[in-house]
XYZ file of C-alpha atoms in Angstrom:
768
model
C 32.370 72.411 -6.423
C 30.353 73.182 -3.327
C 32.238 72.744 0.079
C 30.781 71.748 3.333
C 32.763 72.889 6.221
C 32.777 70.377 9.145
C 34.124 70.665 12.889
C 36.451 67.939 14.037
C 34.718 65.289 16.089
C 36.146 64.577 19.674
C 35.507 61.665 21.801
C 36.541 60.873 25.268
C 37.583 57.478 26.286
C 38.351 56.830 30.041
C 40.329 53.812 31.030
C 38.726 51.374 33.116
C 40.077 51.396 36.526
C 39.181 50.371 40.102
C 40.347 53.621 41.382
C 38.116 56.208 39.333
C 37.681 59.510 41.085
C 33.904 59.770 40.910
C 34.000 62.601 43.273
C 36.260 64.545 41.016
C 35.149 63.399 37.540
C 31.236 63.492 36.749
C 29.608 62.690 33.694
C 26.413 64.352 32.296
C 23.116 62.498 31.777
C 23.560 62.895 27.726
C 26.903 61.156 27.943
C 28.517 64.029 26.240
C 29.400 66.512 29.050
C 31.793 66.188 31.757
C 32.644 68.033 34.793
C 35.954 68.111 36.791
C 36.807 69.388 40.389
C 40.335 69.688 41.573
C 40.775 70.088 45.269
C 43.127 72.731 46.545
C 46.294 71.730 48.311
C 46.373 73.808 51.266
C 49.856 72.586 52.629
C 51.763 73.731 49.355
C 50.059 76.842 48.873
C 48.568 79.285 51.341
C 47.177 81.416 48.780
C 45.686 79.339 46.017
C 43.805 81.295 43.552
C 43.725 78.677 40.587
C 40.669 77.471 38.887
C 39.299 74.130 40.458
C 36.081 73.734 38.342
C 35.850 72.783 34.685
C 33.161 71.850 32.441
C 33.755 70.067 28.923
C 31.449 68.979 26.164
C 32.401 66.213 23.829
C 30.742 64.391 20.792
C 30.381 61.443 23.075
C 31.948 59.829 26.211
C 33.139 56.357 26.019
C 33.266 54.848 29.492
C 33.371 51.288 30.290
C 32.395 50.505 26.433
C 33.544 47.475 24.209
C 35.867 47.545 21.197
C 32.706 46.985 19.078
C 30.892 49.990 20.663
C 33.833 52.250 20.107
C 34.144 51.477 16.518
C 30.577 51.800 15.569
C 30.632 55.353 17.441
C 33.949 56.739 16.124
C 35.015 55.041 12.876
C 32.244 53.305 11.019
C 30.793 56.267 9.187
C 34.320 57.591 8.514
C 35.361 54.546 6.813
C 32.065 54.237 4.848
C 32.673 57.793 3.631
C 36.134 56.927 2.425
C 34.917 54.198 0.561
C 32.873 56.715 -1.614
C 35.900 59.052 -1.906
C 36.122 61.230 1.136
C 39.678 61.481 3.194
C 39.503 60.371 6.844
C 41.683 60.581 9.966
C 41.216 58.990 13.215
C 43.901 60.045 15.881
C 44.275 58.820 19.543
C 45.969 61.384 21.795
C 46.575 61.188 25.648
C 49.112 60.291 28.311
C 51.139 57.556 28.532
C 49.383 54.372 29.551
C 45.888 55.814 28.875
C 44.901 53.017 26.251
C 45.821 54.630 23.008
C 47.580 51.580 21.482
C 44.676 49.327 22.792
C 42.264 51.612 21.255
C 43.937 51.408 17.715
C 45.182 47.859 17.810
C 43.325 46.050 20.490
C 44.867 42.630 21.538
C 46.116 39.812 19.151
C 44.871 37.244 21.588
C 41.331 37.980 21.611
C 39.279 38.374 18.418
C 36.568 40.412 20.075
C 39.126 43.057 21.586
C 40.191 44.064 18.145
C 41.104 47.761 17.755
C 40.019 50.313 15.191
C 42.799 49.457 12.440
C 41.940 45.651 12.210
C 37.988 46.583 11.979
C 38.575 49.311 9.654
C 40.508 46.644 7.250
C 37.663 44.267 7.650
C 35.240 47.053 6.743
C 36.902 48.186 3.661
C 37.591 44.562 2.143
C 33.845 43.480 3.087
C 32.548 46.303 0.999
C 35.071 45.333 -1.841
C 33.687 41.836 -1.713
C 29.958 42.986 -1.729
C 30.522 45.773 -4.527
C 29.763 44.900 -8.146
C 30.219 48.038 -10.053
C 33.224 49.779 -8.928
C 36.699 47.862 -9.276
C 38.487 48.503 -5.748
C 42.359 48.643 -5.309
C 43.497 48.599 -1.666
C 46.959 49.618 -0.652
C 48.483 50.174 2.652
C 51.552 51.947 4.371
C 52.848 52.179 7.768
C 55.090 55.113 8.858
C 56.759 55.502 12.349
C 58.285 58.822 13.622
C 60.685 58.037 16.259
C 62.926 60.911 17.765
C 62.128 63.100 14.843
C 63.278 60.613 12.322
C 60.906 58.852 9.658
C 61.044 55.039 9.551
C 59.072 52.712 7.187
C 57.809 49.939 9.193
C 56.865 47.796 6.068
C 60.061 48.467 4.201
C 62.161 45.237 3.267
C 65.479 47.272 3.574
C 66.861 47.118 6.859
C 66.767 50.644 9.028
C 69.935 52.306 9.499
C 71.300 55.768 10.238
C 70.672 56.864 6.399
C 67.040 55.958 6.422
C 65.540 59.385 7.014
C 67.791 60.823 4.285
C 65.992 58.809 1.887
C 62.434 59.783 3.140
C 61.070 63.391 2.931
C 57.804 65.064 3.311
C 56.630 66.628 0.225
C 53.878 69.216 0.044
C 52.335 69.680 -3.514
C 48.853 70.917 -4.739
C 47.493 67.500 -5.038
C 48.219 66.820 -1.212
C 50.977 65.842 0.888
C 52.893 62.563 1.018
C 56.044 60.950 2.307
C 58.788 60.395 -0.501
C 60.390 57.048 0.022
C 57.540 55.491 1.996
C 56.729 52.137 0.479
C 53.030 51.375 -0.200
C 52.008 47.774 -0.718
C 48.825 46.535 -2.712
C 46.851 44.004 -0.919
C 43.985 41.880 -2.271
C 42.981 40.121 0.828
C 42.005 40.938 4.565
C 44.537 38.370 5.677
C 47.311 39.945 3.726
C 46.556 43.288 5.049
C 46.546 42.261 8.773
C 49.729 40.322 8.056
C 51.607 43.517 6.970
C 50.133 45.275 9.948
C 51.330 42.844 12.424
C 54.754 42.905 10.680
C 54.916 46.546 11.180
C 53.718 46.390 14.727
C 56.567 44.263 15.789
C 58.950 46.764 14.542
C 57.720 49.452 16.659
C 59.851 50.880 19.442
C 58.387 49.812 22.742
C 59.967 50.223 26.257
C 59.045 50.125 29.983
C 58.936 52.832 32.656
C 56.929 53.217 36.031
C 53.801 54.241 34.344
C 53.374 51.794 31.473
C 55.115 48.382 30.764
C 54.597 48.429 27.129
C 54.817 52.290 26.237
C 55.123 53.165 22.617
C 58.093 55.336 22.149
C 57.109 56.611 18.673
C 54.198 57.847 16.798
C 52.764 55.666 14.054
C 50.523 56.206 11.209
C 48.803 53.400 9.328
C 47.228 54.598 6.146
C 44.739 52.830 4.005
C 44.553 53.967 0.223
C 41.287 53.245 -1.528
C 41.023 53.503 -5.292
C 37.703 52.879 -7.021
C 37.217 52.705 -10.921
C 33.740 52.084 -12.109
C 33.243 49.689 -14.929
C 31.272 51.862 -17.237
C 34.088 54.796 -16.841
C 36.836 52.100 -16.130
C 39.176 54.184 -18.559
C 38.315 57.584 -17.314
C 36.735 58.200 -13.920
C 38.674 57.379 -10.702
C 37.782 57.950 -7.004
C 40.668 57.968 -4.587
C 40.726 58.252 -0.784
C 42.810 57.431 2.311
C 42.114 56.778 5.959
C 44.963 57.967 8.372
C 44.916 55.868 11.481
C 47.308 57.609 13.961
C 48.539 56.200 17.255
C 50.401 59.198 18.801
C 53.061 58.317 21.592
C 51.663 59.186 25.156
C 52.954 62.486 26.880
C 54.587 61.720 30.418
C 55.954 63.756 33.038
C 59.381 62.761 34.070
C 58.592 63.401 37.895
C 56.176 60.483 37.587
C 57.714 58.050 35.021
C 61.342 58.320 36.165
C 62.791 57.955 32.723
C 66.581 58.211 32.452
C 69.002 57.699 29.774
C 67.442 56.535 26.339
C 64.001 56.726 27.830
C 64.647 60.385 28.848
C 66.023 61.362 25.341
C 62.754 59.661 23.884
C 60.284 61.337 26.334
C 61.943 64.674 25.394
C 61.396 64.221 21.662
C 57.802 62.981 22.415
C 56.642 65.723 24.696
C 58.351 68.261 22.383
C 56.499 67.145 19.229
C 53.296 67.023 21.146
C 53.863 70.493 22.440
C 54.361 71.641 18.837
C 50.966 69.800 17.863
C 49.141 71.890 20.497
C 50.627 75.038 18.960
C 49.398 74.141 15.631
C 45.863 73.113 17.100
C 45.791 76.530 18.773
C 46.735 78.378 15.681
C 44.137 76.566 13.743
C 41.454 77.052 16.186
C 42.090 80.916 15.963
C 40.492 82.397 12.925
C 42.501 85.531 13.251
C 45.971 83.531 12.731
C 47.277 83.862 9.352
C 50.276 81.326 9.887
C 50.350 78.059 11.134
C 53.370 76.469 12.434
C 53.194 72.993 10.392
C 56.981 72.726 9.893
C 57.889 72.839 13.529
C 58.129 68.936 13.642
C 57.699 65.969 11.562
C 54.612 65.052 13.228
C 52.857 68.145 12.728
C 54.106 68.324 9.006
C 52.610 64.760 8.217
C 49.336 65.924 9.731
C 49.045 68.924 7.754
C 46.368 67.322 5.490
C 44.487 65.574 8.324
C 44.034 69.041 10.268
C 43.716 71.776 7.618
C 42.478 70.513 4.239
C 40.162 68.171 2.584
C 39.632 65.453 5.346
C 37.093 63.965 8.048
C 38.941 63.947 11.274
C 38.120 62.225 14.339
C 40.048 62.594 17.728
C 39.866 59.982 20.627
C 41.171 61.479 23.805
C 42.392 58.683 26.073
C 42.486 59.537 29.679
C 42.993 57.903 33.092
C 40.411 58.190 35.810
C 42.592 58.166 38.809
C 42.841 61.351 41.069
C 46.744 61.041 40.599
C 46.410 61.690 37.044
C 43.706 64.509 37.038
C 45.810 67.296 35.687
C 47.039 65.342 32.756
C 43.350 64.333 32.107
C 42.647 68.066 32.312
C 45.303 68.922 29.802
C 43.911 66.021 27.511
C 40.297 67.436 27.635
C 41.555 70.937 26.912
C 43.434 69.659 23.872
C 40.233 68.067 22.694
C 38.051 71.011 23.263
C 40.570 73.072 20.989
C 40.371 70.445 18.494
C 36.569 70.739 18.024
C 36.875 74.317 17.017
C 38.990 73.215 13.904
C 36.775 73.390 10.707
C 37.614 71.020 7.781
C 36.374 70.959 4.127
C 36.125 67.497 3.048
C 35.270 67.066 -0.754
C 34.755 63.836 -3.226
C 38.360 63.009 -4.717
C 37.474 62.413 -8.321
C 40.305 62.157 -10.967
C 40.208 61.619 -14.669
C 42.802 59.609 -16.534
C 43.898 61.757 -19.528
C 44.450 58.617 -22.066
C 41.036 57.194 -20.853
C 39.554 60.700 -21.755
C 41.010 60.741 -24.953
C 39.890 57.287 -25.816
C 36.473 58.046 -24.773
C 36.296 61.044 -26.678
C 37.358 59.464 -29.930
C 34.642 57.008 -29.472
C 32.189 59.909 -28.915
C 33.309 61.401 -31.975
C 32.954 58.217 -34.032
C 29.242 58.004 -32.554
C 28.358 61.326 -33.525
C 29.856 61.112 -37.071
C 27.663 58.150 -37.781
C 24.559 59.792 -36.320
C 25.250 62.679 -38.673
C 25.661 60.594 -41.697
C 22.088 58.998 -40.628
C 20.536 62.234 -40.420
C 22.039 63.375 -43.776
C 20.696 60.163 -45.564
C 17.073 60.873 -43.743
C 17.186 64.399 -45.035
C 18.024 63.140 -48.708
C 21.086 65.274 -48.632
C 24.449 64.357 -50.660
C 26.934 62.911 -48.870
C 28.583 65.601 -46.782
C 32.282 65.292 -45.476
C 33.112 66.260 -41.840
C 36.755 65.957 -42.245
C 39.227 68.790 -42.235
C 39.117 70.807 -45.360
C 41.405 69.975 -48.157
C 43.718 72.527 -49.962
C 41.510 72.448 -53.178
C 38.265 72.988 -50.940
C 39.890 76.035 -49.244
C 40.891 77.460 -52.541
C 37.091 77.093 -53.855
C 35.768 78.832 -50.859
C 38.508 81.741 -51.203
C 37.218 82.064 -55.000
C 33.555 82.191 -53.925
C 34.346 84.930 -51.274
C 36.175 87.069 -53.701
C 33.338 86.803 -56.277
C 30.805 87.345 -53.520
C 32.451 90.601 -52.517
C 32.669 91.885 -56.355
C 28.933 91.075 -56.686
C 29.325 88.123 -59.266
C 27.331 85.939 -56.856
C 24.688 86.408 -54.264
C 25.373 83.271 -51.946
C 28.354 81.221 -50.931
C 27.773 77.329 -50.974
C 28.107 76.209 -47.315
C 27.168 72.542 -46.112
C 29.098 72.258 -42.855
C 30.631 74.033 -40.028
C 34.223 73.863 -41.054
C 33.315 75.825 -44.319
C 31.453 78.564 -42.146
C 34.826 78.803 -40.256
C 36.844 78.911 -43.292
C 34.460 81.586 -45.014
C 35.098 83.842 -41.953
C 38.722 83.217 -42.016
C 38.918 84.440 -45.699
C 36.897 87.343 -44.897
C 39.280 88.270 -42.183
C 42.525 87.671 -44.380
C 40.813 90.105 -46.746
C 40.235 92.757 -44.142
C 43.726 92.541 -43.171
C 45.009 93.060 -46.582
C 42.869 96.183 -47.208
C 44.317 97.508 -43.915
C 47.728 96.927 -45.024
C 47.000 98.726 -48.321
C 45.504 101.579 -46.348
C 48.342 101.930 -44.144
C 50.930 101.800 -47.122
C 48.858 104.549 -48.968
C 48.871 106.724 -45.678
C 52.568 106.135 -45.039
C 53.341 107.451 -49.006
C 51.804 110.522 -47.929
C 52.302 111.038 -44.227
C 55.040 110.575 -41.692
C 53.897 108.180 -38.970
C 55.438 108.674 -35.684
C 55.173 106.398 -32.584
C 53.554 108.280 -29.539
C 55.896 106.610 -27.288
C 58.839 108.090 -29.158
C 59.181 111.254 -26.892
C 62.471 112.433 -28.413
C 60.839 113.079 -31.784
C 57.521 114.505 -30.096
C 59.509 116.846 -28.118
C 61.346 117.927 -31.274
C 57.992 118.537 -33.248
C 56.754 120.413 -30.128
C 59.684 122.629 -30.085
C 59.028 123.401 -33.746
C 55.511 124.176 -33.190
C 54.203 121.342 -35.248
C 52.372 119.598 -32.345
C 51.170 120.578 -29.039
C 51.863 118.880 -25.679
C 49.436 116.011 -26.307
C 50.954 115.202 -29.646
C 48.350 116.730 -31.661
C 48.619 119.110 -34.470
C 48.666 122.783 -33.475
C 45.125 124.210 -34.323
C 43.002 126.661 -32.472
C 40.555 124.691 -30.443
C 38.109 127.508 -30.315
C 38.199 127.820 -33.981
C 37.435 123.993 -34.236
C 34.608 124.417 -31.768
C 33.119 127.446 -33.713
C 33.312 125.704 -37.167
C 31.555 122.496 -35.820
C 28.723 124.570 -33.878
C 28.159 127.815 -35.749
C 25.109 127.862 -38.185
C 25.516 128.819 -41.850
C 24.739 132.406 -42.669
C 21.537 133.257 -44.381
C 21.142 133.532 -48.285
C 17.728 135.357 -48.666
C 17.727 138.177 -50.883
C 21.216 137.517 -52.136
C 22.386 136.926 -55.740
C 24.024 133.738 -56.876
C 27.690 133.448 -57.322
C 29.345 132.079 -60.098
C 29.895 128.106 -60.116
C 33.642 128.718 -60.069
C 33.301 131.169 -56.833
C 31.021 128.304 -55.339
C 33.367 125.542 -55.790
C 36.474 127.813 -54.520
C 34.263 128.638 -51.353
C 33.387 124.975 -50.722
C 36.993 124.042 -51.229
C 37.899 126.586 -48.716
C 35.160 125.809 -46.104
C 36.345 122.107 -46.395
C 39.760 123.237 -45.395
C 38.817 125.551 -42.491
C 36.319 122.973 -41.207
C 38.766 119.895 -41.467
C 40.142 119.358 -37.990
C 42.837 116.851 -36.707
C 40.144 114.813 -34.526
C 37.969 114.372 -37.709
C 40.816 112.276 -39.341
C 42.078 110.767 -36.320
C 39.716 107.688 -36.467
C 41.145 106.838 -40.092
C 44.666 106.396 -38.672
C 46.212 102.832 -39.153
C 47.121 102.646 -35.323
C 46.152 104.651 -32.144
C 49.694 104.298 -30.917
C 50.977 106.529 -33.815
C 50.891 110.156 -34.742
C 50.489 111.049 -38.283
C 51.604 114.220 -39.772
C 51.271 115.284 -43.603
C 54.728 115.272 -45.415
C 53.644 118.651 -46.970
C 52.952 120.242 -43.867
C 56.150 119.278 -42.570
C 57.678 120.891 -45.610
C 55.904 124.097 -45.989
C 57.261 126.843 -43.980
C 55.790 130.020 -43.361
C 55.281 131.341 -47.028
C 52.134 128.927 -47.518
C 50.637 130.712 -44.331
C 51.227 134.101 -45.757
C 49.624 133.196 -48.982
C 46.520 131.811 -47.405
C 46.153 134.900 -45.368
C 46.570 137.021 -48.421
C 43.833 134.869 -50.302
C 41.310 135.252 -47.309
C 41.975 138.954 -47.194
C 41.339 139.482 -50.923
C 38.408 137.459 -50.557
C 37.345 139.764 -47.722
C 37.965 142.822 -49.682
C 35.713 141.740 -52.635
C 32.190 143.274 -52.067
C 29.164 141.452 -52.787
C 26.354 142.800 -54.813
C 23.211 143.788 -52.553
C 19.521 144.065 -53.511
C 18.686 146.472 -51.171
C 20.367 149.370 -49.251
C 18.551 148.635 -46.082
C 19.877 144.988 -45.922
C 23.229 144.404 -44.520
C 26.287 144.074 -46.815
C 27.808 140.539 -47.266
C 29.479 139.753 -43.926
C 32.725 138.370 -43.645
C 33.674 134.697 -43.279
C 33.060 133.471 -39.812
C 36.511 132.423 -39.195
C 37.857 135.685 -40.061
C 35.301 137.561 -38.159
C 36.083 135.326 -35.175
C 39.918 136.493 -35.425
C 38.597 140.035 -35.392
C 36.331 139.312 -32.458
C 39.197 137.850 -30.375
C 41.469 140.911 -30.907
C 38.806 143.508 -30.093
C 35.601 142.884 -28.270
C 36.342 139.329 -26.973
C 40.073 139.851 -26.124
C 39.218 139.456 -22.234
C 37.262 136.182 -22.743
C 39.821 134.860 -25.151
C 42.739 135.379 -22.807
C 40.834 133.548 -19.936
C 40.036 130.837 -22.264
C 43.720 130.466 -23.258
C 44.774 130.586 -19.465
C 42.371 127.771 -18.441
C 43.586 125.614 -21.525
C 47.130 125.980 -20.699
C 46.431 125.099 -16.982
C 44.416 121.972 -18.180
C 47.373 120.919 -20.539
C 49.779 121.162 -17.639
C 47.446 119.081 -15.334
C 47.041 116.391 -18.190
C 50.995 116.261 -18.651
C 51.215 115.893 -14.871
C 48.628 113.150 -14.885
C 50.516 111.242 -17.533
C 53.813 111.525 -15.623
C 52.348 110.220 -12.406
C 50.434 107.331 -14.350
C 53.762 106.173 -15.773
C 55.324 106.413 -12.461
C 52.496 104.335 -10.734
C 52.972 101.781 -13.715
C 56.601 101.463 -13.161
C 55.961 100.940 -9.336
C 53.424 98.188 -10.079
C 55.656 96.298 -12.294
C 58.503 96.779 -9.661
C 56.279 95.564 -6.941
C 55.147 92.417 -8.983
C 58.581 91.413 -9.719
C 59.582 91.921 -5.997
C 56.466 89.739 -4.995
C 57.742 86.984 -7.354
C 61.070 87.081 -5.803
C 59.542 86.708 -2.562
C 57.508 83.710 -3.504
C 60.652 82.089 -5.094
C 62.470 82.735 -1.621
C 59.501 81.293 0.409
C 59.417 78.361 -1.818
C 63.140 77.578 -1.466
C 62.789 78.017 2.425
C 59.771 75.625 2.305
C 61.774 73.011 0.402
C 64.977 73.408 2.612
C 63.052 73.522 5.769
C 61.966 76.519 8.052
C 63.724 77.764 11.151
C 62.058 79.150 14.479
C 63.093 80.968 17.321
C 62.097 80.121 20.807
C 58.994 82.156 20.574
C 57.892 80.199 17.362
C 58.683 83.003 14.796
C 59.979 82.040 11.635
C 63.656 83.086 11.075
C 64.346 84.466 7.613
C 67.509 85.365 5.823
C 68.721 88.849 4.897
C 67.972 88.780 1.233
C 63.963 88.052 1.779
C 64.123 90.726 4.619
C 65.393 93.531 2.314
C 62.823 92.385 -0.238
C 59.845 92.711 2.454
C 61.071 96.201 3.374
C 61.399 97.235 -0.260
C 58.026 95.967 -0.967
C 56.809 97.955 2.018
C 58.287 101.117 0.538
C 57.021 100.664 -2.778
C 53.552 99.901 -1.250
C 53.617 103.428 0.488
C 54.985 105.132 -2.703
C 52.132 103.621 -4.748
C 49.526 104.784 -2.262
C 51.064 108.306 -2.368
C 51.068 108.407 -6.148
C 47.504 107.041 -6.418
C 46.174 109.769 -4.123
C 48.144 112.417 -6.181
C 46.453 110.907 -9.391
C 43.163 111.070 -7.754
C 43.732 114.762 -6.952
C 44.961 115.413 -10.530
C 41.819 113.674 -11.816
C 39.692 116.141 -9.857
C 41.559 119.075 -10.888
C 41.442 118.115 -14.664
C 37.779 117.584 -14.456
C 37.358 120.943 -12.890
C 39.605 122.711 -15.459
C 37.758 121.009 -18.138
C 34.575 122.276 -16.988
C 36.002 125.837 -16.819
C 37.384 125.492 -20.292
C 34.042 124.254 -21.717
C 32.071 127.058 -20.106
C 34.703 129.678 -21.306
C 34.588 128.196 -24.870
C 30.644 128.314 -24.786
C 30.716 131.790 -23.334
C 33.295 132.813 -26.174
C 30.931 131.377 -28.876
C 27.782 132.884 -27.345
C 29.383 136.382 -27.282
C 30.747 136.131 -30.686
C 27.213 135.162 -32.102
C 25.876 138.330 -30.337
C 28.679 140.474 -31.641
C 28.442 138.918 -35.442
C 24.902 139.513 -35.500
C 24.898 142.901 -34.235
C 27.854 144.051 -36.548
C 26.736 142.023 -39.790
C 23.380 140.724 -39.833
C 20.795 142.934 -38.337
C 19.677 145.802 -40.827
C 20.218 149.084 -40.165
C 16.740 150.087 -39.829
C 16.335 147.528 -36.971
C 19.409 148.274 -35.596
C 18.425 151.792 -35.092
C 15.286 150.584 -33.027
C 17.631 148.481 -30.889
C 20.234 151.159 -29.863
C 21.653 151.149 -26.177
C 19.131 152.947 -23.835
C 16.162 151.167 -25.270
C 14.129 148.475 -23.549
C 15.529 145.555 -25.638
C 19.254 145.112 -25.676
C 20.795 143.421 -28.995
C 21.393 139.729 -28.584
C 18.166 139.060 -26.179
C 16.113 138.393 -29.501
C 17.148 135.820 -31.818
C 18.325 136.903 -35.254
C 15.621 135.024 -37.036
C 12.973 136.906 -35.041
C 14.832 140.256 -35.879
C 14.800 139.323 -39.746
C 11.098 138.369 -39.461
C 10.614 141.602 -37.736
C 12.201 143.509 -40.746
C 10.263 141.849 -43.318
C 7.063 142.323 -41.496
C 7.655 146.004 -41.256
C 8.698 146.054 -45.280
C 5.140 144.370 -45.826
C 3.334 146.697 -43.659
C 4.936 149.768 -45.456
C 4.083 148.313 -48.890
C 0.371 147.562 -47.958
C 0.117 151.108 -46.560
C 1.286 152.552 -49.882
C -1.218 150.579 -51.925
C -4.133 151.397 -49.483
C -3.647 154.960 -50.330
C -4.375 154.303 -54.160
C -8.105 154.037 -54.356
C -9.829 150.977 -55.390
C -6.716 148.531 -55.129
C -7.632 147.080 -51.678
C -11.031 147.331 -49.952
C -11.142 147.635 -46.312
C -12.306 144.150 -45.692
C -9.384 142.691 -47.988
C -7.114 144.760 -45.946
C -8.431 143.146 -42.736
C -7.974 139.789 -44.171
C -4.620 140.452 -45.404
C -3.541 141.903 -41.948
C -4.989 138.744 -40.270
C -3.026 136.694 -42.560
C 0.090 138.384 -42.023
C -0.363 138.406 -38.328
C -0.896 134.577 -38.316
C 2.008 134.089 -40.620
């Protein structure tokens, strides 16, 4: 949903008086700006550096305006938006005797002097009478906050000392409400006005020097509007509410002269208004994270009106006499801070679950009738869209099995449910095959969980697996076997079929690596070892070595004495190379590999530590949330500076969470360093492996593949070092030299090859 941020609108209303200080209060020509000037008192202060000039800008200045003009400017648009689903709040703020109650209620003797509340009720019911599509239900409530105690002004039960214990402010995701507050449904404007005047008569009013009818409590009159559209009467519902707030006036005891009960009431009033100013200041500051709504009942009740989904309007009532200019200045500063508050009003739409179910059932029935009509138009047989029966499921299962066996080429499908059932049967068959494969593997192999560190450690100690849990195998041999090219067969006699099969089997055994079969494992979290490998001791290894040595000792027949003898198998030659010529490179490779394995092991340990820290942090955060929720339900305590007081348990959780965060940051930094080291070590291992393989290729070619005649031409001291020319080029050079020597012998015999033919043959050989 797209949210539109709005500022709180603030208007200034000046109480009409004959003693208006025109030389100190001046209004701008746009009727929105106001300038104030306070004169310095030279008698009281010899050195007075206080500011004397102020300038304010409101959304409108209402001076010498009627009640009707006030309502048109301040409340009419807000009430209209509330009728379509947006919450609204109108609040009157100012000093005692400034006309707040008159602005809200007006007078009961003259109809023209009605206030905002009666006119809002009239507008709501007039819209209800004119509306034909939505069914509008109107309800009202009237809440009083007197000396930090909640009272229901429309309650039929007599107020007593325990009334506040039955009423409580509840904050939930749907919004804030007062538990125990009575809400009355009204269908006529007269009934609503009757309840309004009934609650107004119950308000606490007293007389003091500044006001003969001073309100001694804060009052909130709420109009609840619920609209249900006829077409969506069982589903869609639009809810909104209008809070009309008449705050008690702030007063200075030096001017009002309050004593006794009036003094106690004035203390509660000034205290709650002071907390309200703190909340407004915090809301106007975008850098503030905590808003002290729970400091008083007034600020807690106004939380939705100030912070959340609501259109809010403030009317600052002031007195224009010179004696009250300081209080007027304070009210203007409060209104300016209110204008900096941003709200996000949204349309309040809800959907009834039972109505939604009924509407969906109707839609399903309509769609089924439409499908039946399409089937009949398409000349298709009657298709059932109901859930499949047991017989139909068995038939689909049989068709799937026959399809997999190749007995049928297609599966009969006529609706979506059958398609879903076909895929379900395929999934069941696949899972059955997986279980069968796993059972066969378990009969031949021992499956060990990678998380079973005790078993892995025992196998590592026995030399069966390495540090990572893989079967022990020379990584350099594996890399060589996968990358080395097959030896040339040109000019050699064919071996017997039996020897060929034996060599193929041995080649398969030597080329088979652990990584090649790792993809066929039943689970990635398990390590699989052959049971035969676990049972066989050193004797099979000695036998394999004896067999390899026996094969190496058998000479292979050669066609020409100039060609090299049959070279040994590359794995055996590689072992010879590592012990002699490539011993230094092999040593460096093994050292780098051991360092890499050590870094990987440390990385695994650090990762496990980070995960455990993260889990502990999440549990502490959850405990903190529970503590905060419990504190909010029981009520928060603040000190003199406005800071929240927390218990020792919550403080220890906060300290522990802070320590864990620091430990998490250090471990994460260590993990990043280890990753960089592993990447560097892996690069070194790869380079050493490539160097080892390339040096072995050169050594193997020099030792076994290059013919003796060519090898004589490539002895040390020449211009070409062995290894610089690829072996295929060397062999081509040897074949070319043999051909040239044969042609030279034939040329010496007269009549065999003419000169022209010789040139052509030489040219052909050159091209080849």
